[in-house]
Structure formats: C-alpha cells, structure tokens
CSV table of C-alpha atoms and ligand atoms in Angstrom, one decimal:
chain,number,residue,atom,x,y,z
L,1,UNK,CA,0.1,-0.1,0.0
L,2,UNK,CA,1.3,3.5,-0.8
L,3,UNK,CA,0.5,5.0,2.5
L,4,UNK,CA,1.9,8.5,2.2
L,5,UNK,CA,3.8,11.1,0.2
L,6,UNK,CA,5.4,14.4,1.1
L,7,UNK,CA,8.0,16.0,3.4
L,8,UNK,CA,7.6,14.6,6.9
L,9,UNK,CA,8.3,16.4,10.0
L,10,UNK,CA,8.7,14.0,12.9
L,11,UNK,CA,11.8,12.0,11.5
L,12,UNK,CA,13.7,15.3,11.4
L,13,UNK,CA,13.1,15.9,15.2
L,14,UNK,CA,15.1,12.6,15.9
L,15,UNK,CA,17.7,12.2,13.0
L,16,UNK,CA,19.7,9.6,14.7
L,17,UNK,CA,17.3,7.1,16.3
L,18,UNK,CA,18.3,3.6,17.5
L,19,UNK,CA,18.7,1.2,14.8
L,20,UNK,CA,18.2,-2.6,14.8
L,21,UNK,CA,19.7,-5.6,12.7
L,22,UNK,CA,17.9,-7.6,10.0
L,23,UNK,CA,16.8,-11.0,11.1
L,24,UNK,CA,19.6,-13.7,10.2
L,25,UNK,CA,18.6,-16.6,12.4
L,26,UNK,CA,15.6,-19.0,12.9
L,27,UNK,CA,13.7,-18.0,15.9
L,28,UNK,CA,11.4,-19.9,18.3
L,29,UNK,CA,9.6,-17.5,20.5
L,30,UNK,CA,6.3,-16.8,22.6
L,31,UNK,CA,5.1,-13.8,20.7
L,32,UNK,CA,6.0,-12.4,17.4
L,33,UNK,CA,4.9,-8.8,16.6
L,34,UNK,CA,4.6,-7.9,12.9
L,35,UNK,CA,5.1,-4.1,12.4
L,36,UNK,CA,7.3,-1.6,14.0
L,37,UNK,CA,5.0,1.5,14.1
L,38,UNK,CA,3.4,3.0,17.3
L,39,UNK,CA,1.1,0.0,17.5
L,40,UNK,CA,3.8,-2.7,17.4
L,41,UNK,CA,5.8,-0.6,19.8
L,42,UNK,CA,2.9,-0.3,22.3
L,43,UNK,CA,2.4,-4.2,22.1
L,44,UNK,CA,6.2,-4.6,22.7
L,45,UNK,CA,5.9,-2.2,25.8
L,46,UNK,CA,3.2,-4.1,27.5
L,47,UNK,CA,4.8,-7.6,26.7
L,48,UNK,CA,8.2,-6.5,28.0
L,49,UNK,CA,6.7,-6.5,31.3
L,50,UNK,CA,6.0,-10.2,31.1
L,51,UNK,CA,8.5,-13.1,31.1
L,52,UNK,CA,7.8,-14.1,27.5
L,53,UNK,CA,10.2,-14.2,24.8
L,54,UNK,CA,8.9,-11.4,22.2
L,55,UNK,CA,10.3,-10.7,18.8
L,56,UNK,CA,9.2,-7.7,16.7
L,57,UNK,CA,10.0,-7.4,13.0
L,58,UNK,CA,9.7,-4.3,10.9
L,59,UNK,CA,9.9,-4.4,7.0
L,60,UNK,CA,11.8,-1.2,6.8
L,61,UNK,CA,12.8,1.3,9.4
L,62,UNK,CA,10.9,1.6,12.9
L,63,UNK,CA,8.3,4.4,12.7
L,64,UNK,CA,8.3,4.8,8.9
L,65,UNK,CA,4.5,3.9,8.2
L,66,UNK,CA,1.8,6.1,9.3
L,67,UNK,CA,3.4,6.8,12.5
L,68,UNK,CA,5.6,9.2,10.8
L,69,UNK,CA,2.8,11.2,9.3
L,70,UNK,CA,0.5,11.1,12.5
L,71,UNK,CA,-0.4,14.4,14.0
L,72,UNK,CA,-0.6,12.8,17.3
L,73,UNK,CA,-3.4,14.7,19.2
L,74,UNK,CA,-4.3,12.4,21.9
L,75,UNK,CA,-8.0,12.8,22.6
L,76,UNK,CA,-10.9,10.5,23.8
L,77,UNK,CA,-13.4,12.3,21.6
L,78,UNK,CA,-13.4,11.0,17.9
L,79,UNK,CA,-15.0,11.4,14.5
L,80,UNK,CA,-18.1,9.6,15.7
L,81,UNK,CA,-19.9,11.3,18.6
L,82,UNK,CA,-20.4,9.1,21.7
L,83,UNK,CA,-23.9,10.0,21.6
L,84,UNK,CA,-24.1,8.5,18.0
L,85,UNK,CA,-22.0,5.5,19.0
L,86,UNK,CA,-24.8,4.8,21.7
L,87,UNK,CA,-27.3,4.3,18.9
L,88,UNK,CA,-25.2,1.5,17.4
L,89,UNK,CA,-23.8,-0.1,20.6
L,90,UNK,CA,-26.0,0.9,23.6
L,91,UNK,CA,-25.2,3.2,26.5
L,92,UNK,CA,-23.4,0.8,28.8
L,93,UNK,CA,-21.1,-0.3,26.1
L,94,UNK,CA,-20.1,3.2,25.2
L,95,UNK,CA,-19.6,4.4,28.8
L,96,UNK,CA,-17.0,1.7,29.2
L,97,UNK,CA,-15.4,2.5,25.9
L,98,UNK,CA,-15.1,6.1,27.2
L,99,UNK,CA,-13.5,5.1,30.3
L,100,UNK,CA,-11.0,2.9,28.5
L,101,UNK,CA,-10.0,5.8,26.2
L,102,UNK,CA,-9.4,7.9,29.1
L,103,UNK,CA,-7.3,5.4,30.8
L,104,UNK,CA,-5.5,4.8,27.4
L,105,UNK,CA,-4.3,8.6,27.4
L,106,UNK,CA,-3.2,8.1,31.1
L,107,UNK,CA,-1.3,4.8,29.9
L,108,UNK,CA,0.4,6.6,27.1
L,109,UNK,CA,1.6,9.3,29.6
L,110,UNK,CA,2.8,6.5,32.0
L,111,UNK,CA,4.7,4.7,29.2
L,112,UNK,CA,6.1,8.0,27.9
L,113,UNK,CA,7.3,8.9,31.4
L,114,UNK,CA,8.8,5.5,31.9
L,115,UNK,CA,10.9,5.5,28.7
L,116,UNK,CA,14.4,7.1,28.6
L,117,UNK,CA,13.9,8.8,25.2
L,118,UNK,CA,11.9,12.0,25.6
L,119,UNK,CA,8.6,11.7,23.7
L,120,UNK,CA,7.5,15.2,24.1
L,121,UNK,CA,4.3,14.2,25.8
L,122,UNK,CA,2.4,17.4,27.0
L,123,UNK,CA,-1.1,17.4,28.6
L,124,UNK,CA,-3.2,19.7,26.5
L,125,UNK,CA,-6.9,21.0,26.6
L,126,UNK,CA,-9.2,20.7,23.7
L,127,UNK,CA,-11.3,23.2,21.9
L,128,UNK,CA,-14.1,21.2,20.2
L,129,UNK,CA,-16.2,23.7,18.3
L,130,UNK,CA,-19.5,23.8,16.4
L,131,UNK,CA,-18.9,24.4,12.9
L,132,UNK,CA,-22.3,25.8,12.3
L,133,UNK,CA,-25.4,26.8,14.3
L,134,UNK,CA,-27.1,23.5,13.3
L,135,UNK,CA,-24.4,21.5,15.2
L,136,UNK,CA,-24.8,23.4,18.6
L,137,UNK,CA,-27.6,21.2,19.9
L,138,UNK,CA,-25.6,17.9,19.0
L,139,UNK,CA,-22.6,19.3,20.6
L,140,UNK,CA,-24.6,20.3,23.8
L,141,UNK,CA,-25.9,16.7,24.1
L,142,UNK,CA,-22.5,15.3,23.7
L,143,UNK,CA,-21.2,17.5,26.4
L,144,UNK,CA,-24.1,16.6,28.8
L,145,UNK,CA,-23.3,12.7,28.2
L,146,UNK,CA,-19.6,13.0,28.6
L,147,UNK,CA,-20.1,15.4,31.8
L,148,UNK,CA,-22.4,12.8,33.2
L,149,UNK,CA,-19.5,10.2,33.1
L,150,UNK,CA,-17.4,12.3,35.3
L,151,UNK,CA,-15.1,14.0,32.9
L,152,UNK,CA,-13.9,17.5,33.2
L,153,UNK,CA,-15.3,19.8,30.5
L,154,UNK,CA,-17.2,23.0,30.1
L,155,UNK,CA,-19.7,24.1,27.5
L,156,UNK,CA,-18.6,27.3,25.9
L,157,UNK,CA,-20.8,30.1,24.5
L,158,UNK,CA,-19.9,32.3,21.6
L,159,UNK,CA,-18.6,34.9,23.8
L,160,UNK,CA,-16.5,32.6,26.0
L,161,UNK,CA,-14.7,31.6,22.5
L,162,UNK,CA,-14.3,35.1,21.3
L,163,UNK,CA,-12.9,36.2,24.6
L,164,UNK,CA,-10.1,33.5,24.4
L,165,UNK,CA,-9.4,33.3,20.8
L,166,UNK,CA,-9.2,35.5,17.7
L,167,UNK,CA,-12.0,33.6,15.9
L,168,UNK,CA,-15.6,33.1,16.6
L,169,UNK,CA,-17.7,30.1,16.8
L,170,UNK,CA,-21.4,29.5,17.9
L,171,UNK,CA,-20.4,27.2,20.8
L,172,UNK,CA,-17.8,24.8,21.7
L,173,UNK,CA,-16.9,21.9,24.2
L,174,UNK,CA,-13.7,22.9,26.2
L,175,UNK,CA,-12.3,19.7,27.7
L,176,UNK,CA,-9.4,19.2,29.9
L,177,UNK,CA,-6.5,16.8,29.9
L,178,UNK,CA,-6.0,15.5,26.5
L,179,UNK,CA,-2.6,15.5,25.3
L,180,UNK,CA,-0.1,15.7,22.3
L,181,UNK,CA,3.0,13.6,21.7
L,182,UNK,CA,5.9,13.1,19.2
L,183,UNK,CA,4.8,9.8,17.8
L,184,UNK,CA,8.0,9.0,16.1
L,185,UNK,CA,10.0,9.3,19.3
L,186,UNK,CA,7.2,7.7,21.2
L,187,UNK,CA,7.6,4.8,19.0
L,188,UNK,CA,11.4,4.7,19.3
L,189,UNK,CA,11.1,5.3,23.1
L,190,UNK,CA,8.8,2.3,23.7
L,191,UNK,CA,11.0,-0.1,21.7
L,192,UNK,CA,14.1,1.1,23.3
L,193,UNK,CA,12.4,0.4,26.7
L,194,UNK,CA,11.2,-2.9,25.4
L,195,UNK,CA,14.6,-3.9,24.1
L,196,UNK,CA,16.2,-3.1,27.5
L,197,UNK,CA,13.7,-5.6,29.0
L,198,UNK,CA,14.7,-8.3,26.6
L,199,UNK,CA,12.3,-7.9,23.6
L,200,UNK,CA,14.1,-8.6,20.2
L,201,UNK,CA,13.7,-6.1,17.3
L,202,UNK,CA,14.7,-6.5,13.7
L,203,UNK,CA,14.3,-3.9,11.0
L,204,UNK,CA,14.5,-4.5,7.4
L,205,UNK,CA,12.8,-7.7,7.8
L,206,UNK,CA,9.6,-8.0,5.9
L,207,UNK,CA,7.2,-10.8,6.7
L,208,UNK,CA,6.6,-12.4,3.3
L,209,UNK,CA,4.4,-15.5,4.4
L,210,UNK,CA,2.8,-17.2,7.3
L,211,UNK,CA,1.2,-20.6,8.1
L,212,UNK,CA,0.0,-22.4,11.2
L,213,UNK,CA,1.8,-25.7,12.1
L,214,UNK,CA,-1.0,-27.7,13.9
L,215,UNK,CA,1.5,-30.3,15.1
L,216,UNK,CA,3.6,-27.7,17.0
L,217,UNK,CA,0.6,-25.5,17.7
L,218,UNK,CA,2.8,-22.6,16.4
L,219,UNK,CA,2.5,-19.9,13.8
L,220,UNK,CA,5.4,-19.8,11.4
L,221,UNK,CA,6.2,-16.4,9.9
L,222,UNK,CA,8.7,-16.5,7.1
L,223,UNK,CA,10.7,-13.4,6.1
L,224,UNK,CA,12.2,-12.0,3.1
L,225,UNK,CA,15.4,-12.4,4.6
L,226,UNK,CA,15.0,-16.1,4.2
L,227,UNK,CA,14.4,-16.9,7.9
L,228,UNK,CA,11.3,-18.0,9.9
L,229,UNK,CA,10.1,-17.3,13.3
L,230,UNK,CA,8.0,-19.9,15.0
L,231,UNK,CA,5.7,-18.3,17.6
L,232,UNK,CA,2.8,-19.5,19.9
L,233,UNK,CA,1.2,-16.1,19.4
L,234,UNK,CA,1.4,-13.5,16.6
L,235,UNK,CA,0.2,-9.9,16.7
L,236,UNK,CA,-0.3,-8.4,13.3
L,237,UNK,CA,0.4,-4.7,13.9
L,238,UNK,CA,1.0,-3.6,10.4
L,239,UNK,CA,-1.2,-0.5,10.5
L,240,UNK,CA,-3.3,0.3,7.4
L,241,UNK,CA,-1.2,-2.4,5.7
L,242,UNK,CA,-2.8,-5.1,7.9
L,243,UNK,CA,-5.7,-5.3,5.6
L,244,UNK,CA,-3.1,-6.4,2.8
L,245,UNK,CA,-2.5,-9.4,5.3
L,246,UNK,CA,-6.2,-10.1,6.2
L,247,UNK,CA,-9.0,-8.1,4.6
L,248,UNK,CA,-11.3,-6.6,7.1
L,249,UNK,CA,-14.8,-5.4,6.0
L,250,UNK,CA,-15.2,-2.8,8.6
L,251,UNK,CA,-12.1,-0.8,7.4
L,252,UNK,CA,-12.6,2.1,5.3
L,253,UNK,CA,-10.1,4.6,3.9
L,254,UNK,CA,-9.9,8.3,2.8
L,255,UNK,CA,-7.1,10.6,1.9
L,256,UNK,CA,-6.0,13.3,4.1
L,257,UNK,CA,-3.4,16.3,4.2
L,258,UNK,CA,-1.3,18.0,6.9
L,259,UNK,CA,1.0,20.9,7.0
L,260,UNK,CA,3.7,21.6,9.6
L,261,UNK,CA,4.8,25.3,9.8
L,262,UNK,CA,8.0,27.1,10.7
L,263,UNK,CA,8.4,27.7,14.3
L,264,UNK,CA,6.3,30.6,15.7
L,265,UNK,CA,7.6,33.1,18.4
L,266,UNK,CA,4.4,34.3,19.8
L,267,UNK,CA,1.4,32.1,21.0
L,268,UNK,CA,-0.3,34.6,23.2
L,269,UNK,CA,-3.4,34.5,21.0
L,270,UNK,CA,-3.8,30.7,21.1
L,271,UNK,CA,-5.3,30.2,24.5
L,272,UNK,CA,-3.4,27.3,26.4
L,273,UNK,CA,-2.1,26.0,23.1
L,274,UNK,CA,-5.1,23.8,22.9
L,275,UNK,CA,-5.8,21.1,20.4
L,276,UNK,CA,-8.5,22.5,18.1
L,277,UNK,CA,-11.1,20.8,16.0
L,278,UNK,CA,-14.8,21.0,15.0
L,279,UNK,CA,-17.9,19.2,14.2
L,280,UNK,CA,-17.8,19.5,10.5
L,281,UNK,CA,-17.0,16.2,8.7
L,282,UNK,CA,-14.4,16.1,7.3
L,283,UNK,CA,-13.0,18.5,10.0
L,284,UNK,CA,-10.1,20.9,10.3
L,285,UNK,CA,-7.8,20.3,13.3
L,286,UNK,CA,-4.6,21.9,14.7
L,287,UNK,CA,-2.0,21.6,17.4
L,288,UNK,CA,1.4,23.0,18.3
L,289,UNK,CA,4.7,21.1,18.6
L,290,UNK,CA,7.4,21.1,21.3
L,291,UNK,CA,9.7,23.3,19.0
L,292,UNK,CA,6.8,25.8,18.6
L,293,UNK,CA,5.6,24.8,15.1
L,294,UNK,CA,1.8,24.3,14.1
L,295,UNK,CA,0.5,21.3,12.6
L,296,UNK,CA,-2.8,21.7,10.6
L,297,UNK,CA,-4.6,18.9,9.2
L,298,UNK,CA,-7.9,17.8,7.5
L,299,UNK,CA,-9.5,18.7,4.1
L,300,UNK,CA,-10.1,14.9,3.6
L,301,UNK,CA,-11.0,13.6,0.2
L,302,UNK,CA,-12.9,10.6,-0.5
L,303,UNK,CA,-10.3,8.9,-2.8
L,304,UNK,CA,-8.4,5.7,-2.3
L,305,UNK,CA,-6.0,6.2,-5.5
L,306,UNK,CA,-2.5,7.6,-4.5
L,307,UNK,CA,-2.1,9.5,-7.7
L,308,UNK,CA,-5.3,11.3,-7.1
L,309,UNK,CA,-4.6,11.8,-3.4
L,310,UNK,CA,-1.1,13.3,-4.4
L,311,UNK,CA,-2.1,15.5,-7.1
L,312,UNK,CA,-4.0,17.5,-4.7
L,313,UNK,CA,-1.4,18.0,-2.2
L,314,UNK,CA,0.0,21.4,-3.3
L,315,UNK,CA,-3.6,22.9,-3.4
L,316,UNK,CA,-4.4,21.4,0.1
L,317,UNK,CA,-1.2,22.7,1.6
L,318,UNK,CA,-2.1,26.4,0.5
L,319,UNK,CA,-5.8,25.8,1.6
L,320,UNK,CA,-4.7,24.5,5.1
L,321,UNK,CA,-2.5,27.6,5.6
L,322,UNK,CA,-5.5,30.0,4.5
L,323,UNK,CA,-7.9,28.1,6.8
L,324,UNK,CA,-5.3,28.8,9.5
L,325,UNK,CA,-4.9,32.4,8.6
L,326,UNK,CA,-8.6,32.9,8.7
L,327,UNK,CA,-8.7,31.7,12.4
L,328,UNK,CA,-5.3,33.2,13.6
L,329,UNK,CA,-4.6,36.2,11.4
L,330,UNK,CA,-1.9,37.6,13.8
L,331,UNK,CA,0.1,34.4,13.7
L,332,UNK,CA,2.2,34.5,10.4
L,333,UNK,CA,3.2,30.9,9.2
L,334,UNK,CA,4.7,29.4,6.2
L,335,UNK,CA,4.6,25.6,5.5
L,336,UNK,CA,8.0,23.7,6.0
L,337,UNK,CA,6.6,20.1,5.9
L,338,UNK,CA,3.5,19.0,4.1
L,339,UNK,CA,2.1,15.5,3.1
L,340,UNK,CA,-0.7,13.6,1.9
L,341,UNK,CA,-1.7,10.3,3.4
L,342,UNK,CA,-4.2,7.4,3.5
L,343,UNK,CA,-6.2,7.5,6.7
L,344,UNK,CA,-8.1,4.6,7.9
L,345,UNK,CA,-11.3,4.3,9.9
L,346,UNK,CA,-14.1,1.8,10.6
L,347,UNK,CA,-17.6,1.7,9.5
L,348,UNK,CA,-19.2,1.5,12.9
L,349,UNK,CA,-16.6,3.9,14.5
L,350,UNK,CA,-14.7,1.6,17.0
L,351,UNK,CA,-11.3,0.1,16.5
L,352,UNK,CA,-11.0,-3.6,15.9
L,353,UNK,CA,-9.1,-6.5,17.4
L,354,UNK,CA,-9.3,-9.2,14.5
L,355,UNK,CA,-9.3,-12.7,15.7
L,356,UNK,CA,-10.1,-15.4,13.0
L,357,UNK,CA,-10.5,-19.1,12.8
L,358,UNK,CA,-7.9,-19.5,10.1
L,359,UNK,CA,-5.4,-17.5,12.2
L,360,UNK,CA,-5.2,-19.5,15.4
L,361,UNK,CA,-3.7,-17.5,18.3
L,362,UNK,CA,-3.3,-14.6,16.3
L,363,UNK,CA,-4.5,-10.9,16.8
L,364,UNK,CA,-4.9,-8.3,14.1
L,365,UNK,CA,-4.6,-4.9,15.7
L,366,UNK,CA,-6.5,-2.5,13.6
L,367,UNK,CA,-6.4,0.7,15.6
L,368,UNK,CA,-8.2,2.6,12.8
L,369,UNK,CA,-9.9,5.9,13.4
L,370,UNK,CA,-8.8,9.4,14.1
L,371,UNK,CA,-7.5,8.6,17.7
L,372,UNK,CA,-5.4,5.7,16.3
L,373,UNK,CA,-2.7,6.2,18.7
L,374,UNK,CA,-5.0,6.2,21.9
L,375,UNK,CA,-6.8,3.1,20.2
L,376,UNK,CA,-3.6,1.3,19.7
L,377,UNK,CA,-2.8,1.9,23.5
L,378,UNK,CA,-5.9,0.5,24.5
L,379,UNK,CA,-6.0,-2.5,22.0
L,380,UNK,CA,-2.3,-3.3,22.7
L,381,UNK,CA,-3.1,-3.6,26.5
L,382,UNK,CA,-6.0,-5.8,25.8
L,383,UNK,CA,-4.1,-8.1,23.6
L,384,UNK,CA,-1.2,-8.2,26.0
L,385,UNK,CA,-3.4,-9.1,28.9
L,386,UNK,CA,-5.3,-11.7,26.9
L,387,UNK,CA,-1.9,-13.4,26.0
L,388,UNK,CA,-0.3,-13.2,29.5
L,389,UNK,CA,-3.5,-13.7,31.5
L,390,UNK,CA,-5.6,-15.8,29.3
L,391,UNK,CA,-8.3,-13.5,29.3
L,392,UNK,CA,-9.2,-9.8,29.0
L,393,UNK,CA,-12.8,-9.0,29.7
L,394,UNK,CA,-13.1,-5.8,27.7
L,395,UNK,CA,-11.5,-7.3,24.6
L,396,UNK,CA,-15.0,-8.4,23.4
L,397,UNK,CA,-15.8,-4.8,23.0
L,398,UNK,CA,-13.4,-4.5,20.2
L,399,UNK,CA,-13.5,-7.9,18.5
L,400,UNK,CA,-14.4,-7.8,14.7
L,401,UNK,CA,-17.6,-9.6,15.3
L,402,UNK,CA,-18.4,-7.5,18.5
L,403,UNK,CA,-22.0,-7.6,19.8
L,404,UNK,CA,-24.0,-4.8,18.4
L,405,UNK,CA,-27.5,-3.7,19.9
F,501,FAD,C1,-2.2,12.0,8.5
F,501,FAD,C2,-2.6,11.3,9.6
F,501,FAD,C3,-2.9,11.9,10.8
F,501,FAD,C4,-3.3,11.2,11.9
F,501,FAD,N1,-3.5,11.9,13.2
F,501,FAD,C5,-3.7,11.2,14.3
F,501,FAD,C6,-3.9,12.0,15.5
F,501,FAD,O1,-3.9,13.3,15.5
F,501,FAD,N2,-4.1,11.2,16.6
F,501,FAD,C7,-4.3,9.9,16.6
F,501,FAD,O2,-4.3,9.3,17.6
F,501,FAD,N3,-3.9,9.1,15.6
F,501,FAD,C8,-3.7,9.9,14.3
F,501,FAD,N4,-3.6,9.1,13.2
F,501,FAD,C9,-3.6,7.6,13.2
F,501,FAD,C10,-2.1,7.2,13.5
F,501,FAD,O3,-1.2,7.6,12.7
F,501,FAD,C11,-2.2,5.7,13.5
F,501,FAD,O4,-3.2,5.0,14.3
F,501,FAD,C12,-0.9,5.1,14.0
F,501,FAD,O5,0.1,5.7,13.5
F,501,FAD,C13,-0.8,3.8,13.4
F,501,FAD,O6,0.4,3.2,13.9
F,501,FAD,P1,0.7,1.7,13.5
F,501,FAD,O7,1.8,1.1,14.1
F,501,FAD,O8,-0.7,0.8,13.5
F,501,FAD,O9,0.9,1.7,11.8
F,501,FAD,P2,2.1,2.1,11.0
F,501,FAD,O10,2.9,3.2,11.7
F,501,FAD,O11,1.8,2.3,9.7
F,501,FAD,O12,3.1,0.9,11.4
F,501,FAD,C14,3.0,-0.4,10.8
F,501,FAD,C15,4.3,-0.9,10.5
F,501,FAD,O13,4.1,-2.2,10.0
F,501,FAD,C16,5.2,-2.4,9.1
F,501,FAD,N5,4.7,-3.5,8.2
F,501,FAD,C17,3.7,-3.7,7.4
F,501,FAD,N6,3.7,-4.8,6.8
F,501,FAD,C18,4.7,-5.5,7.2
F,501,FAD,C19,5.3,-6.7,6.9
F,501,FAD,N7,4.7,-7.5,6.0
F,501,FAD,N8,6.3,-7.2,7.6
F,501,FAD,C20,7.0,-6.3,8.5
F,501,FAD,N9,6.5,-5.1,8.7
F,501,FAD,C21,5.3,-4.7,8.2
F,501,FAD,C22,5.1,-1.1,8.3
F,501,FAD,O14,6.4,-0.8,7.4
F,501,FAD,C23,4.9,0.0,9.4
F,501,FAD,O15,6.2,0.4,9.9
F,501,FAD,C24,-3.3,9.8,12.1
F,501,FAD,C25,-3.0,9.1,10.7
F,501,FAD,C26,-2.6,9.9,9.7
F,501,FAD,C27,-2.4,9.1,8.3
C-alpha cells in the first residue's frame, strides 16, 4: 500500500534514532509482533513486562509507516460522537469505551514517562467547536453525556470563545486533560524500553508468508531475509497495511493532508495552546509542537487512489494555511513540511481486534480511526493481557464480530 507522500516533520526531530539489525537466524519465541510502528511498539511495551520471549519485525525502518505522518493529538473524543455510537452499541457499552479511552491516554503518559527517550508528551486541553449553528444542539448533547460520566469539561458560548481566541464559533466543548506527543520518538522510546527488558527487534525484515503448524501449535512467519519465526502467538500490527494481510470488511479509507509550519515566536493569541477541532466532517484540526511549530490537518478527500490523493497536495497545503490564517490572522506561518496520506477508519466507529479461525492464536490490531494512537494503546494492552493472563474481559468490545445492539 502506498501510504503517504511528502516531506515529513517527525523524523527530522530525531535524526539519529536507535537502529536494529535484520533477522538472520531462525527464531522460536512466545510472541511475534509484525510491524514496528507505534502499535507494534505499544504491544512490545506491555509484553516487555512479562517473562515471555517477544520478537518484533519491521519491514523497513522503525516508525516509517503512518506513525511518521501521525499528527498525534491524543484525545478521547473522536470522529463519531459518543451520543451517535450509543445508537449502534448501547449506552453501557459506550460508557465503558469512554472510560477505557481516558485510561489509554493515562497509559500513554505513564509509558512516555517510563521511557528514557523524551517523547514530548504534554497534557493539552481541547477546543471542540460547532462548525455551524445546526451543530450546537448535538454538541450540547455530547457535552451532557460526557459530563455525566464524570469527565472534566465545560460548554462554551460564543462569547467565551471570542474572549479567548481571535476567531468566533457558535459554541464549543472545552475539555481538559487531552494530550499531544511526538509519535516518532514515542515509538522509538517504547521499543528502546522494551529492548532493554529483553524484547528482540529486527528492522529491514519484511514478513512475506505465514502459516499455522498444527502439530507444534505454532504460527510460522517467514521473512524476505529467508528466515522463519515460530511463535505461540502472533500480533499483526501492520497499520493500514494489515488489510493486505487479512481483509477486514469494517475498514474504510480516505485521503488526508497535513502541514507543519515554521516555528512561531508568539502564541499569546492561542489560548493554552489547545488542541483545536470542530464538528464538520471532514474536520479541520490543529495543534502546536514542542519546538513551537503548528500542525494543521484535514480537508480529507474520498479517494483511495494514491495519484489522485497526491495530485491535490499542493492545493491542500495552501488551503490549510489559508484556513489557519482565517482563524489566527495575527500568527504568520509558512509551510515547511506537508504531506498527503491514507487515513483509515472503521464503518461503525470503533477500532478492531481481529481474531479469525484461520489464524489460531493471532491478533490483528486495527487501531483505525482518528484517535489511532489512543486506540492502539488500548488494544495493545487488551491483547497483551489476553496473552499473558489468558483473558481480557474488555476485549470483546473490540472484536471484529462485537456484539451490537
Ligand atoms: C495524516 C494522519 C494523521 C493522524 N493523526 C492522528 C492523531 O492526531 N491522533 C491519533 O491518535 N492518530 C492519528 N492518526 C492515526 C495514527 O497515525 C495511526 O493510528 C498510527 O500511526 C498507526 O500506527 P501503526 O503502528 O498501527 O501503523 P504504522 O505506523 O503504519 O506501522 C505499521 C508498520 O508495519 C510495517 N509492516 C507492514 N507490513 C509489514 C510486513 N509484511 N512485515 C513487516 N513489517 C510490516 C510497516 O512498515 C509499518 O512500519 C493519523 C493518521 C494519519 C495518516
């Protein structure tokens, strides 16, 4: 899959990351993880706390997939409002989902703080605004629901917004304690942590085949380097390319665009350097970075053809800057990095742990959705618990055949 094109920002923040050898031996292990993006690293992080022999292989370099284009706003609210998800899954289900998302952000913070490499994790509040007058009622219902669950958030009027920002909206949810991170450093940090606890990592080691050996009750993963890994469990954490390994009917893709600007000297008009997004679909979103840049993203297109996606990049880059200028006319920016990328979601709005009869003892981690990093943390923890403890009660919320209403 041609995942993305452009000039990426995150890898430039860590020009000399740890590197790992290609696999050159036969390996027998407990758990094999396929994919060295943030999802694979999050699985490795949890499993590093067990006494299992864990091996991770990455076909290219660590963090070179969607992880390097991830804008890495860490939020619990996502593209589908919780009040809409309740219609599909029921209230109790979604209340639990919401709690798990909050815990996942706490878990990311804990993981980021326990690693030696600084991941630039910073707690941020979020401004989630109504894009039009018609969205105000829906946003208020969403606010009421989240507030009832004990979350810390306020409902802002037009004048609240105008007195804190240089732009105006009809209303907004102002929520506390979301976060931002550097996803490239985070991935390296978790793997560095895991390797120090005994996890083995191999780069430039593409998986090119796999089968189940019923006699040994092992999955056999073969690599392009001509080696094989025999494992009791396999976690496929291949990001959006996971669907090239096993099709998942719930997965859906669009094209998206992001721009990262030059560093900015004065953020005084940007209240608390909040994460900013809105109710329109597709939505525009923005955040700041540890080195004072601004990342602006959105303007999604309904195309899954790379040529089509990439042909619009220059226009989208200009449009994203223009949208930003409309909101913050007093902050002068120029685009220094910009990219187009595929972005995966799921039809029903929840991420998926795929477990299939033809793949015994295997887990497909499809953390698809706008909060992919948060979903990955949540799913990685559930999968690891399932492997190490033999069960994980919350896992059924995310199975591909999850119970619907
Ligand atoms: C533009 C954009 C913006 C986003 N913004 C946000 C955001 O603000 N907040 C958020 O939470 N999420 C966001 N996401 C989602 C987030 O990027 C993803 O959820 C996350 O990066 C996925 O990580 P991953 O490890 O699953 O996938 P990847 O980073 O793609 O990693 C998968 C890895 O598997 C490897 N691989 C694939 N096939 C094989 C094979 N056969 N053998 C060996 N290795 C293989 C790949 O090389 C790759 O390195 C965004 C996504 C995009 C595209």
